PDB file of C-alpha atoms and ligand atoms in Angstrom:
ATOM      1  CA  MET A   1       4.540 -30.097   3.618  1.00  0.00           C
ATOM      2  CA  THR A   2       2.149 -27.811   5.494  1.00  0.00           C
ATOM      3  CA  THR A   3       1.642 -28.341   9.197  1.00  0.00           C
ATOM      4  CA  ASN A   4      -1.600 -27.940  11.106  1.00  0.00           C
ATOM      5  CA  THR A   5      -0.759 -24.564  12.580  1.00  0.00           C
ATOM      6  CA  ILE A   6      -0.076 -21.578  10.357  1.00  0.00           C
ATOM      7  CA  ALA A   7       1.753 -18.578  11.816  1.00  0.00           C
ATOM      8  CA  LEU A   8       2.576 -15.262  10.139  1.00  0.00           C
ATOM      9  CA  ILE A   9       5.341 -13.128  11.621  1.00  0.00           C
ATOM     10  CA  THR A  10       5.682  -9.607  10.231  1.00  0.00           C
ATOM     11  CA  GLY A  11       9.256  -8.344  10.049  1.00  0.00           C
ATOM     12  CA  GLY A  12      10.316 -11.970  10.333  1.00  0.00           C
ATOM     13  CA  ASN A  13      13.594 -11.677   8.460  1.00  0.00           C
ATOM     14  CA  LYS A  14      15.821 -10.610  11.341  1.00  0.00           C
ATOM     15  CA  GLY A  15      16.070  -9.762  15.018  1.00  0.00           C
ATOM     16  CA  ILE A  16      13.282 -10.806  17.359  1.00  0.00           C
ATOM     17  CA  GLY A  17      10.981 -11.664  14.423  1.00  0.00           C
ATOM     18  CA  LEU A  18      13.439 -14.172  12.936  1.00  0.00           C
ATOM     19  CA  ALA A  19      13.993 -15.701  16.382  1.00  0.00           C
ATOM     20  CA  THR A  20      10.212 -15.946  16.841  1.00  0.00           C
ATOM     21  CA  ALA A  21       9.871 -17.708  13.482  1.00  0.00           C
ATOM     22  CA  ARG A  22      12.662 -20.110  14.480  1.00  0.00           C
ATOM     23  CA  GLN A  23      11.015 -20.942  17.805  1.00  0.00           C
ATOM     24  CA  LEU A  24       7.502 -21.320  16.390  1.00  0.00           C
ATOM     25  CA  GLY A  25       8.935 -23.448  13.570  1.00  0.00           C
ATOM     26  CA  ALA A  26      10.650 -25.664  16.136  1.00  0.00           C
ATOM     27  CA  ARG A  27       7.236 -26.198  17.714  1.00  0.00           C
ATOM     28  CA  GLY A  28       6.023 -27.627  14.422  1.00  0.00           C
ATOM     29  CA  MET A  29       4.187 -24.610  13.035  1.00  0.00           C
ATOM     30  CA  THR A  30       4.340 -23.553   9.405  1.00  0.00           C
ATOM     31  CA  VAL A  31       5.956 -20.131   9.667  1.00  0.00           C
ATOM     32  CA  LEU A  32       5.190 -17.471   7.088  1.00  0.00           C
ATOM     33  CA  VAL A  33       8.053 -15.008   7.242  1.00  0.00           C
ATOM     34  CA  GLY A  34       6.749 -11.563   6.329  1.00  0.00           C
ATOM     35  CA  ALA A  35       9.539  -9.390   4.950  1.00  0.00           C
ATOM     36  CA  ARG A  36       9.487  -6.176   2.936  1.00  0.00           C
ATOM     37  CA  ASP A  37      12.740  -7.004   1.160  1.00  0.00           C
ATOM     38  CA  ALA A  38      12.701 -10.130  -1.012  1.00  0.00           C
ATOM     39  CA  GLU A  39      16.403 -10.896  -0.626  1.00  0.00           C
ATOM     40  CA  ARG A  40      16.289 -10.625   3.159  1.00  0.00           C
ATOM     41  CA  GLY A  41      13.063 -12.613   3.253  1.00  0.00           C
ATOM     42  CA  ARG A  42      14.459 -15.420   1.114  1.00  0.00           C
ATOM     43  CA  ALA A  43      17.651 -15.523   3.167  1.00  0.00           C
ATOM     44  CA  ALA A  44      15.581 -15.910   6.348  1.00  0.00           C
ATOM     45  CA  GLU A  45      13.485 -18.624   4.700  1.00  0.00           C
ATOM     46  CA  ARG A  46      16.652 -20.525   3.732  1.00  0.00           C
ATOM     47  CA  GLU A  47      18.113 -20.181   7.226  1.00  0.00           C
ATOM     48  CA  LEU A  48      14.917 -21.373   8.899  1.00  0.00           C
ATOM     49  CA  ARG A  49      14.513 -24.297   6.509  1.00  0.00           C
ATOM     50  CA  ALA A  50      18.139 -25.311   7.076  1.00  0.00           C
ATOM     51  CA  GLY A  51      17.253 -25.448  10.770  1.00  0.00           C
ATOM     52  CA  GLY A  52      14.366 -27.802  10.052  1.00  0.00           C
ATOM     53  CA  ALA A  53      11.436 -25.357  10.095  1.00  0.00           C
ATOM     54  CA  ASP A  54       8.605 -25.379   7.569  1.00  0.00           C
ATOM     55  CA  ALA A  55       9.234 -21.751   6.624  1.00  0.00           C
ATOM     56  CA  ARG A  56       8.055 -19.655   3.708  1.00  0.00           C
ATOM     57  CA  PHE A  57       8.939 -16.099   2.793  1.00  0.00           C
ATOM     58  CA  VAL A  58       5.907 -13.874   2.192  1.00  0.00           C
ATOM     59  CA  PRO A  59       6.499 -10.390   0.707  1.00  0.00           C
ATOM     60  CA  LEU A  60       4.956  -7.954   3.175  1.00  0.00           C
ATOM     61  CA  ASP A  61       5.488  -4.261   3.770  1.00  0.00           C
ATOM     62  CA  VAL A  62       3.062  -3.417   6.553  1.00  0.00           C
ATOM     63  CA  THR A  63       2.875   0.227   5.411  1.00  0.00           C
ATOM     64  CA  ASP A  64       1.772  -0.708   1.892  1.00  0.00           C
ATOM     65  CA  ALA A  65      -1.967  -1.416   1.518  1.00  0.00           C
ATOM     66  CA  ALA A  66      -1.490  -3.436  -1.688  1.00  0.00           C
ATOM     67  CA  SER A  67       1.189  -5.567  -0.051  1.00  0.00           C
ATOM     68  CA  VAL A  68      -1.021  -6.212   2.985  1.00  0.00           C
ATOM     69  CA  ALA A  69      -3.952  -7.175   0.735  1.00  0.00           C
ATOM     70  CA  ALA A  70      -1.717  -9.488  -1.315  1.00  0.00           C
ATOM     71  CA  THR A  71      -0.572 -11.250   1.862  1.00  0.00           C
ATOM     72  CA  ALA A  72      -4.149 -11.819   2.994  1.00  0.00           C
ATOM     73  CA  LYS A  73      -5.001 -13.197  -0.460  1.00  0.00           C
ATOM     74  CA  LEU A  74      -1.990 -15.524  -0.444  1.00  0.00           C
ATOM     75  CA  VAL A  75      -2.775 -16.865   3.029  1.00  0.00           C
ATOM     76  CA  GLU A  76      -6.421 -17.394   2.102  1.00  0.00           C
ATOM     77  CA  GLU A  77      -5.657 -19.164  -1.166  1.00  0.00           C
ATOM     78  CA  GLU A  78      -2.830 -21.338   0.131  1.00  0.00           C
ATOM     79  CA  TYR A  79      -3.917 -22.097   3.684  1.00  0.00           C
ATOM     80  CA  GLY A  80      -7.554 -21.004   4.080  1.00  0.00           C
ATOM     81  CA  ARG A  81      -7.016 -19.706   7.616  1.00  0.00           C
ATOM     82  CA  LEU A  82      -4.430 -18.248   9.972  1.00  0.00           C
ATOM     83  CA  ASP A  83      -3.783 -19.589  13.493  1.00  0.00           C
ATOM     84  CA  VAL A  84      -1.167 -17.127  14.737  1.00  0.00           C
ATOM     85  CA  LEU A  85      -0.424 -13.532  13.774  1.00  0.00           C
ATOM     86  CA  VAL A  86       2.654 -11.925  15.306  1.00  0.00           C
ATOM     87  CA  ASN A  87       2.658  -8.204  14.539  1.00  0.00           C
ATOM     88  CA  ASN A  88       6.387  -7.855  15.067  1.00  0.00           C
ATOM     89  CA  ALA A  89       7.564  -5.366  12.421  1.00  0.00           C
ATOM     90  CA  GLY A  90       8.635  -2.149  14.058  1.00  0.00           C
ATOM     91  CA  ILE A  91      10.987   0.785  13.673  1.00  0.00           C
ATOM     92  CA  ALA A  92      12.574   3.267  16.045  1.00  0.00           C
ATOM     93  CA  LEU A  93      14.431   5.577  13.610  1.00  0.00           C
ATOM     94  CA  GLY A  94      17.478   6.043  15.805  1.00  0.00           C
ATOM     95  CA  ASP A  95      18.305   9.560  16.887  1.00  0.00           C
ATOM     96  CA  GLY A  96      15.208  11.154  15.340  1.00  0.00           C
ATOM     97  CA  ALA A  97      13.020   8.985  17.508  1.00  0.00           C
ATOM     98  CA  ARG A  98      15.087   9.648  20.629  1.00  0.00           C
ATOM     99  CA  ALA A  99      14.807  13.423  20.334  1.00  0.00           C
ATOM    100  CA  LEU A 100      13.167  15.323  23.166  1.00  0.00           C
ATOM    101  CA  PRO A 101       9.429  15.926  22.765  1.00  0.00           C
ATOM    102  CA  SER A 102      10.093  19.621  22.048  1.00  0.00           C
ATOM    103  CA  GLU A 103      12.440  18.621  19.204  1.00  0.00           C
ATOM    104  CA  THR A 104      10.220  15.966  17.670  1.00  0.00           C
ATOM    105  CA  THR A 105       9.121  16.474  14.101  1.00  0.00           C
ATOM    106  CA  VAL A 106       5.702  15.440  12.872  1.00  0.00           C
ATOM    107  CA  ALA A 107       7.390  13.778   9.889  1.00  0.00           C
ATOM    108  CA  THR A 108       9.287  11.436  12.240  1.00  0.00           C
ATOM    109  CA  LEU A 109       6.165  10.759  14.225  1.00  0.00           C
ATOM    110  CA  ARG A 110       4.242   9.879  11.065  1.00  0.00           C
ATOM    111  CA  ARG A 111       6.923   7.481   9.861  1.00  0.00           C
ATOM    112  CA  VAL A 112       7.087   5.627  13.162  1.00  0.00           C
ATOM    113  CA  TYR A 113       3.308   5.432  13.481  1.00  0.00           C
ATOM    114  CA  GLU A 114       2.926   4.176   9.889  1.00  0.00           C
ATOM    115  CA  THR A 115       4.789   1.005  10.819  1.00  0.00           C
ATOM    116  CA  ASN A 116       4.285   0.569  14.559  1.00  0.00           C
ATOM    117  CA  VAL A 117       0.592   1.489  14.767  1.00  0.00           C
ATOM    118  CA  PHE A 118      -1.170   1.867  11.403  1.00  0.00           C
ATOM    119  CA  GLY A 119       0.659  -1.165   9.990  1.00  0.00           C
ATOM    120  CA  VAL A 120      -0.568  -3.338  12.845  1.00  0.00           C
ATOM    121  CA  VAL A 121      -4.185  -2.285  12.354  1.00  0.00           C
ATOM    122  CA  ALA A 122      -3.951  -2.753   8.574  1.00  0.00           C
ATOM    123  CA  VAL A 123      -2.419  -6.232   8.824  1.00  0.00           C
ATOM    124  CA  THR A 124      -4.737  -7.342  11.621  1.00  0.00           C
ATOM    125  CA  ASN A 125      -7.886  -6.223   9.832  1.00  0.00           C
ATOM    126  CA  ALA A 126      -6.789  -7.815   6.559  1.00  0.00           C
ATOM    127  CA  LEU A 127      -6.136 -11.138   8.299  1.00  0.00           C
ATOM    128  CA  LEU A 128      -8.913 -11.152  10.881  1.00  0.00           C
ATOM    129  CA  PRO A 129     -11.372 -13.030   8.635  1.00  0.00           C
ATOM    130  CA  LEU A 130      -8.748 -15.799   8.319  1.00  0.00           C
ATOM    131  CA  LEU A 131      -7.937 -15.713  12.027  1.00  0.00           C
ATOM    132  CA  ARG A 132     -11.658 -16.158  12.750  1.00  0.00           C
ATOM    133  CA  ARG A 133     -11.595 -19.346  10.651  1.00  0.00           C
ATOM    134  CA  ALA A 134      -8.920 -20.915  12.885  1.00  0.00           C
ATOM    135  CA  PRO A 135     -10.145 -22.870  15.915  1.00  0.00           C
ATOM    136  CA  ALA A 136      -8.432 -20.601  18.470  1.00  0.00           C
ATOM    137  CA  ALA A 137      -6.281 -17.926  16.908  1.00  0.00           C
ATOM    138  CA  ARG A 138      -3.669 -15.891  18.780  1.00  0.00           C
ATOM    139  CA  ILE A 139      -2.680 -12.322  17.923  1.00  0.00           C
ATOM    140  CA  VAL A 140       0.572 -11.028  19.403  1.00  0.00           C
ATOM    141  CA  ASN A 141       1.428  -7.354  19.074  1.00  0.00           C
ATOM    142  CA  VAL A 142       5.101  -6.810  19.800  1.00  0.00           C
ATOM    143  CA  SER A 143       5.100  -3.745  21.993  1.00  0.00           C
ATOM    144  CA  SER A 144       7.495  -2.517  24.668  1.00  0.00           C
ATOM    145  CA  GLU A 145       7.788  -1.445  28.258  1.00  0.00           C
ATOM    146  CA  VAL A 146       8.513   2.036  26.882  1.00  0.00           C
ATOM    147  CA  GLY A 147       4.881   2.063  25.725  1.00  0.00           C
ATOM    148  CA  SER A 148       3.718   1.737  29.326  1.00  0.00           C
ATOM    149  CA  ILE A 149       2.735   5.173  30.651  1.00  0.00           C
ATOM    150  CA  ALA A 150       2.859   3.762  34.190  1.00  0.00           C
ATOM    151  CA  ILE A 151       6.469   2.582  33.806  1.00  0.00           C
ATOM    152  CA  MET A 152       7.661   5.629  31.852  1.00  0.00           C
ATOM    153  CA  THR A 153       6.332   8.017  34.510  1.00  0.00           C
ATOM    154  CA  ASP A 154       7.623   5.981  37.479  1.00  0.00           C
ATOM    155  CA  PRO A 155      10.560   7.944  38.950  1.00  0.00           C
ATOM    156  CA  GLY A 156      12.035   4.662  40.206  1.00  0.00           C
ATOM    157  CA  SER A 157      12.059   3.004  36.777  1.00  0.00           C
ATOM    158  CA  PHE A 158      15.338   2.529  34.909  1.00  0.00           C
ATOM    159  CA  LEU A 159      13.480   4.215  32.045  1.00  0.00           C
ATOM    160  CA  ALA A 160      12.878   7.388  34.084  1.00  0.00           C
ATOM    161  CA  PRO A 161      15.556   9.421  32.214  1.00  0.00           C
ATOM    162  CA  LEU A 162      14.025   8.705  28.794  1.00  0.00           C
ATOM    163  CA  ALA A 163      11.818  11.506  27.433  1.00  0.00           C
ATOM    164  CA  SER A 164      10.946  10.904  23.794  1.00  0.00           C
ATOM    165  CA  VAL A 165       7.720  10.906  21.823  1.00  0.00           C
ATOM    166  CA  PRO A 166       7.812   8.874  18.574  1.00  0.00           C
ATOM    167  CA  TYR A 167       8.722   5.321  19.592  1.00  0.00           C
ATOM    168  CA  PRO A 168       7.295   5.299  23.155  1.00  0.00           C
ATOM    169  CA  SER A 169       4.006   6.899  22.126  1.00  0.00           C
ATOM    170  CA  SER A 170       3.700   4.535  19.154  1.00  0.00           C
ATOM    171  CA  LYS A 171       3.968   1.586  21.534  1.00  0.00           C
ATOM    172  CA  ALA A 172       1.518   3.238  23.963  1.00  0.00           C
ATOM    173  CA  ALA A 173      -0.910   3.525  21.047  1.00  0.00           C
ATOM    174  CA  LEU A 174      -0.218  -0.103  20.161  1.00  0.00           C
ATOM    175  CA  ASN A 175      -1.029  -1.086  23.734  1.00  0.00           C
ATOM    176  CA  MET A 176      -4.441   0.578  23.453  1.00  0.00           C
ATOM    177  CA  VAL A 177      -4.959  -0.997  20.033  1.00  0.00           C
ATOM    178  CA  THR A 178      -4.259  -4.380  21.646  1.00  0.00           C
ATOM    179  CA  ALA A 179      -6.667  -3.779  24.510  1.00  0.00           C
ATOM    180  CA  MET A 180      -9.430  -2.719  22.125  1.00  0.00           C
ATOM    181  CA  TYR A 181      -9.063  -5.724  19.810  1.00  0.00           C
ATOM    182  CA  ALA A 182      -9.114  -7.977  22.878  1.00  0.00           C
ATOM    183  CA  LYS A 183     -12.328  -6.274  23.949  1.00  0.00           C
ATOM    184  CA  GLU A 184     -13.988  -6.664  20.548  1.00  0.00           C
ATOM    185  CA  LEU A 185     -12.953 -10.326  20.359  1.00  0.00           C
ATOM    186  CA  ARG A 186     -13.553 -11.252  24.010  1.00  0.00           C
ATOM    187  CA  ASP A 187     -16.484 -13.549  23.186  1.00  0.00           C
ATOM    188  CA  THR A 188     -14.457 -15.472  20.599  1.00  0.00           C
ATOM    189  CA  ALA A 189     -11.647 -18.010  21.045  1.00  0.00           C
ATOM    190  CA  ILE A 190      -9.161 -15.432  19.738  1.00  0.00           C
ATOM    191  CA  LYS A 191      -6.714 -13.984  22.259  1.00  0.00           C
ATOM    192  CA  VAL A 192      -4.973 -10.671  21.654  1.00  0.00           C
ATOM    193  CA  ASN A 193      -2.000  -9.652  23.779  1.00  0.00           C
ATOM    194  CA  ALA A 194       0.917  -7.256  23.681  1.00  0.00           C
ATOM    195  CA  ALA A 195       4.446  -8.596  24.182  1.00  0.00           C
ATOM    196  CA  ASN A 196       7.316  -6.925  25.980  1.00  0.00           C
ATOM    197  CA  PRO A 197      10.474  -8.603  24.670  1.00  0.00           C
ATOM    198  CA  GLY A 198      12.646  -6.483  26.961  1.00  0.00           C
ATOM    199  CA  TYR A 199      15.790  -4.728  25.804  1.00  0.00           C
ATOM    200  CA  CYS A 200      17.322  -7.039  23.183  1.00  0.00           C
ATOM    201  CA  ALA A 201      20.427  -6.624  21.041  1.00  0.00           C
ATOM    202  CA  THR A 202      19.075  -6.011  17.524  1.00  0.00           C
ATOM    203  CA  ASP A 203      19.589  -3.536  14.687  1.00  0.00           C
ATOM    204  CA  LEU A 204      16.705  -1.493  16.136  1.00  0.00           C
ATOM    205  CA  ASN A 205      18.962  -0.234  18.926  1.00  0.00           C
ATOM    206  CA  GLY A 206      22.402  -0.625  17.357  1.00  0.00           C
ATOM    207  CA  ASN A 207      22.652  -4.019  19.069  1.00  0.00           C
ATOM    208  CA  SER A 208      22.945  -2.361  22.478  1.00  0.00           C
ATOM    209  CA  GLY A 209      20.304  -4.465  24.251  1.00  0.00           C
ATOM    210  CA  PHE A 210      21.304  -6.754  27.111  1.00  0.00           C
ATOM    211  CA  ARG A 211      19.039  -9.643  26.075  1.00  0.00           C
ATOM    212  CA  THR A 212      19.336 -11.827  23.010  1.00  0.00           C
ATOM    213  CA  PRO A 213      16.711 -11.782  20.241  1.00  0.00           C
ATOM    214  CA  GLU A 214      15.967 -15.397  21.219  1.00  0.00           C
ATOM    215  CA  GLN A 215      15.118 -14.297  24.768  1.00  0.00           C
ATOM    216  CA  GLY A 216      12.898 -11.529  23.428  1.00  0.00           C
ATOM    217  CA  ALA A 217      11.155 -13.982  21.103  1.00  0.00           C
ATOM    218  CA  GLU A 218      10.254 -16.290  24.003  1.00  0.00           C
ATOM    219  CA  VAL A 219       7.624 -13.742  25.002  1.00  0.00           C
ATOM    220  CA  SER A 220       5.954 -13.695  21.581  1.00  0.00           C
ATOM    221  CA  VAL A 221       6.057 -17.494  21.469  1.00  0.00           C
ATOM    222  CA  ARG A 222       4.420 -17.817  24.866  1.00  0.00           C
ATOM    223  CA  LEU A 223       1.608 -15.441  23.829  1.00  0.00           C
ATOM    224  CA  ALA A 224       1.263 -17.185  20.445  1.00  0.00           C
ATOM    225  CA  THR A 225       0.767 -20.562  22.127  1.00  0.00           C
ATOM    226  CA  LEU A 226      -1.491 -19.623  25.050  1.00  0.00           C
ATOM    227  CA  PRO A 227      -3.901 -22.317  26.211  1.00  0.00           C
ATOM    228  CA  ALA A 228      -7.680 -21.828  26.044  1.00  0.00           C
ATOM    229  CA  ASP A 229      -7.758 -20.495  29.627  1.00  0.00           C
ATOM    230  CA  GLY A 230      -4.874 -18.086  29.016  1.00  0.00           C
ATOM    231  CA  PRO A 231      -5.228 -14.316  29.298  1.00  0.00           C
ATOM    232  CA  THR A 232      -6.286 -11.810  26.654  1.00  0.00           C
ATOM    233  CA  GLY A 233      -5.831  -8.060  26.622  1.00  0.00           C
ATOM    234  CA  GLN A 234      -2.580  -7.936  28.582  1.00  0.00           C
ATOM    235  CA  LEU A 235       0.897  -6.445  28.208  1.00  0.00           C
ATOM    236  CA  TRP A 236       3.049  -9.400  29.208  1.00  0.00           C
ATOM    237  CA  GLY A 237       6.712 -10.232  29.114  1.00  0.00           C
ATOM    238  CA  HIS A 238      10.040  -9.407  30.673  1.00  0.00           C
ATOM    239  CA  LEU A 239       9.528  -7.221  33.704  1.00  0.00           C
ATOM    240  CA  ALA A 240      10.955  -3.750  33.380  1.00  0.00           C
ATOM    241  CA  ASP A 241      13.438  -4.067  36.237  1.00  0.00           C
ATOM    242  CA  GLY A 242      15.869  -5.975  34.054  1.00  0.00           C
ATOM    243  CA  ASP A 243      16.113  -9.472  35.499  1.00  0.00           C
ATOM    244  CA  GLY A 244      12.861  -9.883  37.386  1.00  0.00           C
ATOM    245  CA  GLY A 245      11.530 -12.636  35.150  1.00  0.00           C
ATOM    246  CA  TYR A 246       8.229 -12.631  33.275  1.00  0.00           C
ATOM    247  CA  GLY A 247       4.931 -11.090  34.245  1.00  0.00           C
ATOM    248  CA  VAL A 248       2.078  -8.733  33.467  1.00  0.00           C
ATOM    249  CA  LEU A 249       3.212  -5.146  32.979  1.00  0.00           C
ATOM    250  CA  PRO A 250       1.034  -2.119  33.716  1.00  0.00           C
ATOM    251  CA  TRP A 251      -0.378  -0.315  30.711  1.00  0.00           C
TER     252      TRP A 251
HETATM  253  N1  LIG B   1      15.120  -4.802  20.405  1.00  0.00           N
HETATM  254  C1  LIG B   1      14.497  -4.390  21.493  1.00  0.00           C
HETATM  255  O1  LIG B   1      15.132  -4.114  22.526  1.00  0.00           O
HETATM  256  C2  LIG B   1      13.003  -4.254  21.512  1.00  0.00           C
HETATM  257  C3  LIG B   1      12.383  -3.963  22.737  1.00  0.00           C
HETATM  258  C4  LIG B   1      11.009  -3.845  22.783  1.00  0.00           C
HETATM  259  C5  LIG B   1      10.275  -4.028  21.631  1.00  0.00           C
HETATM  260  N2  LIG B   1      10.901  -4.306  20.445  1.00  0.00           N
HETATM  261  C6  LIG B   1      10.064  -4.502  19.266  1.00  0.00           C
HETATM  262  O2  LIG B   1      10.358  -5.757  18.693  1.00  0.00           O
HETATM  263  C7  LIG B   1       9.994  -5.753  17.312  1.00  0.00           C
HETATM  264  C8  LIG B   1      11.129  -6.323  16.497  1.00  0.00           C
HETATM  265  O3  LIG B   1      12.220  -5.430  16.573  1.00  0.00           O
HETATM  266  P1  LIG B   1      13.755  -5.890  16.580  1.00  0.00           P
HETATM  267  O4  LIG B   1      14.347  -5.384  17.836  1.00  0.00           O
HETATM  268  O5  LIG B   1      13.867  -7.313  16.237  1.00  0.00           O
HETATM  269  O6  LIG B   1      14.321  -4.947  15.423  1.00  0.00           O
HETATM  270  P2  LIG B   1      14.986  -5.246  14.015  1.00  0.00           P
HETATM  271  O7  LIG B   1      16.069  -6.271  14.141  1.00  0.00           O
HETATM  272  O8  LIG B   1      15.314  -3.908  13.472  1.00  0.00           O
HETATM  273  O9  LIG B   1      13.801  -5.918  13.176  1.00  0.00           O
HETATM  274  C9  LIG B   1      12.696  -5.174  12.762  1.00  0.00           C
HETATM  275  C10 LIG B   1      11.988  -5.961  11.677  1.00  0.00           C
HETATM  276  O10 LIG B   1      10.852  -5.199  11.253  1.00  0.00           O
HETATM  277  C11 LIG B   1      10.909  -5.120   9.845  1.00  0.00           C
HETATM  278  N3  LIG B   1      10.196  -3.962   9.327  1.00  0.00           N
HETATM  279  C12 LIG B   1      10.397  -2.653   9.568  1.00  0.00           C
HETATM  280  N4  LIG B   1       9.527  -1.918   8.878  1.00  0.00           N
HETATM  281  C13 LIG B   1       8.756  -2.773   8.174  1.00  0.00           C
HETATM  282  C14 LIG B   1       7.686  -2.628   7.267  1.00  0.00           C
HETATM  283  N5  LIG B   1       7.226  -1.415   6.898  1.00  0.00           N
HETATM  284  N6  LIG B   1       7.100  -3.736   6.751  1.00  0.00           N
HETATM  285  C15 LIG B   1       7.555  -4.961   7.093  1.00  0.00           C
HETATM  286  N7  LIG B   1       8.589  -5.170   7.925  1.00  0.00           N
HETATM  287  C16 LIG B   1       9.169  -4.084   8.456  1.00  0.00           C
HETATM  288  C17 LIG B   1      12.394  -5.085   9.511  1.00  0.00           C
HETATM  289  O11 LIG B   1      12.619  -5.366   8.149  1.00  0.00           O
HETATM  290  P3  LIG B   1      13.952  -4.847   7.364  1.00  0.00           P
HETATM  291  O12 LIG B   1      15.012  -5.892   7.604  1.00  0.00           O
HETATM  292  O13 LIG B   1      13.500  -4.788   5.948  1.00  0.00           O
HETATM  293  O14 LIG B   1      14.323  -3.514   7.923  1.00  0.00           O
HETATM  294  C18 LIG B   1      12.864  -6.183  10.444  1.00  0.00           C
HETATM  295  O15 LIG B   1      12.586  -7.444   9.905  1.00  0.00           O
HETATM  296  C19 LIG B   1       9.658  -4.299  16.981  1.00  0.00           C
HETATM  297  O16 LIG B   1       8.254  -4.120  16.996  1.00  0.00           O
HETATM  298  C20 LIG B   1      10.280  -3.535  18.133  1.00  0.00           C
HETATM  299  O17 LIG B   1       9.653  -2.288  18.355  1.00  0.00           O
HETATM  300  C21 LIG B   1      12.236  -4.428  20.366  1.00  0.00           C
END
């Protein structure tokens, strides 16, 4: 059975993406679980279905042009449109990505950007024709407070000690990407926002985060289900001070 609302979550097989798929599925959406590994994708599909969601694994490596094109073709042929796109897939590359700027290699930078920035643009552009066919599509780019130049340069921020280029600058680029898509689409019913899930315990950070993936996913879900008078072109989510609730974050 296919529901009336079709959502695609990239990197939907674990972490915040899987939790987002679970929550959107619980709201009655058909959730297409993008995963680059078939086994992990099928396992997520099984888990979501066991929980009652109308879930379907879709093979998708956001860094692979053929894979992105195949996803767009599948969504067009099977569903004819897309209501929600959550660009959630992301990597941090552990220690390499936490190196000081002076120690950063271009190879690391390229790898992180391939997924966190170029992958988002590739997937969004491939699916935009289908998003335009939906009555009021929502695009959610899963970003981070570490992509906020204002927060990262605030001496009072808990992120003040962090000086690293690959992951933070990839999310800063993603923030600008978000703002520019929102600008291009401002006269349409499509809303484009960036999500800050906050620091969540996932494989991305060795499960060191102090929020759960479910709490992080709440932000993507809120932005994926915005009403017609909701915002576009914002970085929204958990406030950077840890427990200050939700709100708009500075770019
Ligand atoms: N955790 C946090 O504290 C935090 C904070 C702010 C923002 N975020 C953002 O939240 C998003 C989700 O991260 P997470 O914390 O849930 O991390 P995670 O558990 O490591 O999940 C990342 C997901 O992205 C997928 N992925 C990576 N590269 C991909 C590619 N080339 N194509 C398709 N899928 C790919 C992974 O697939 P595999 O299983 O195949 O690796 C996995 O499903 C990321 O954009 C991250 O930057 C996380």
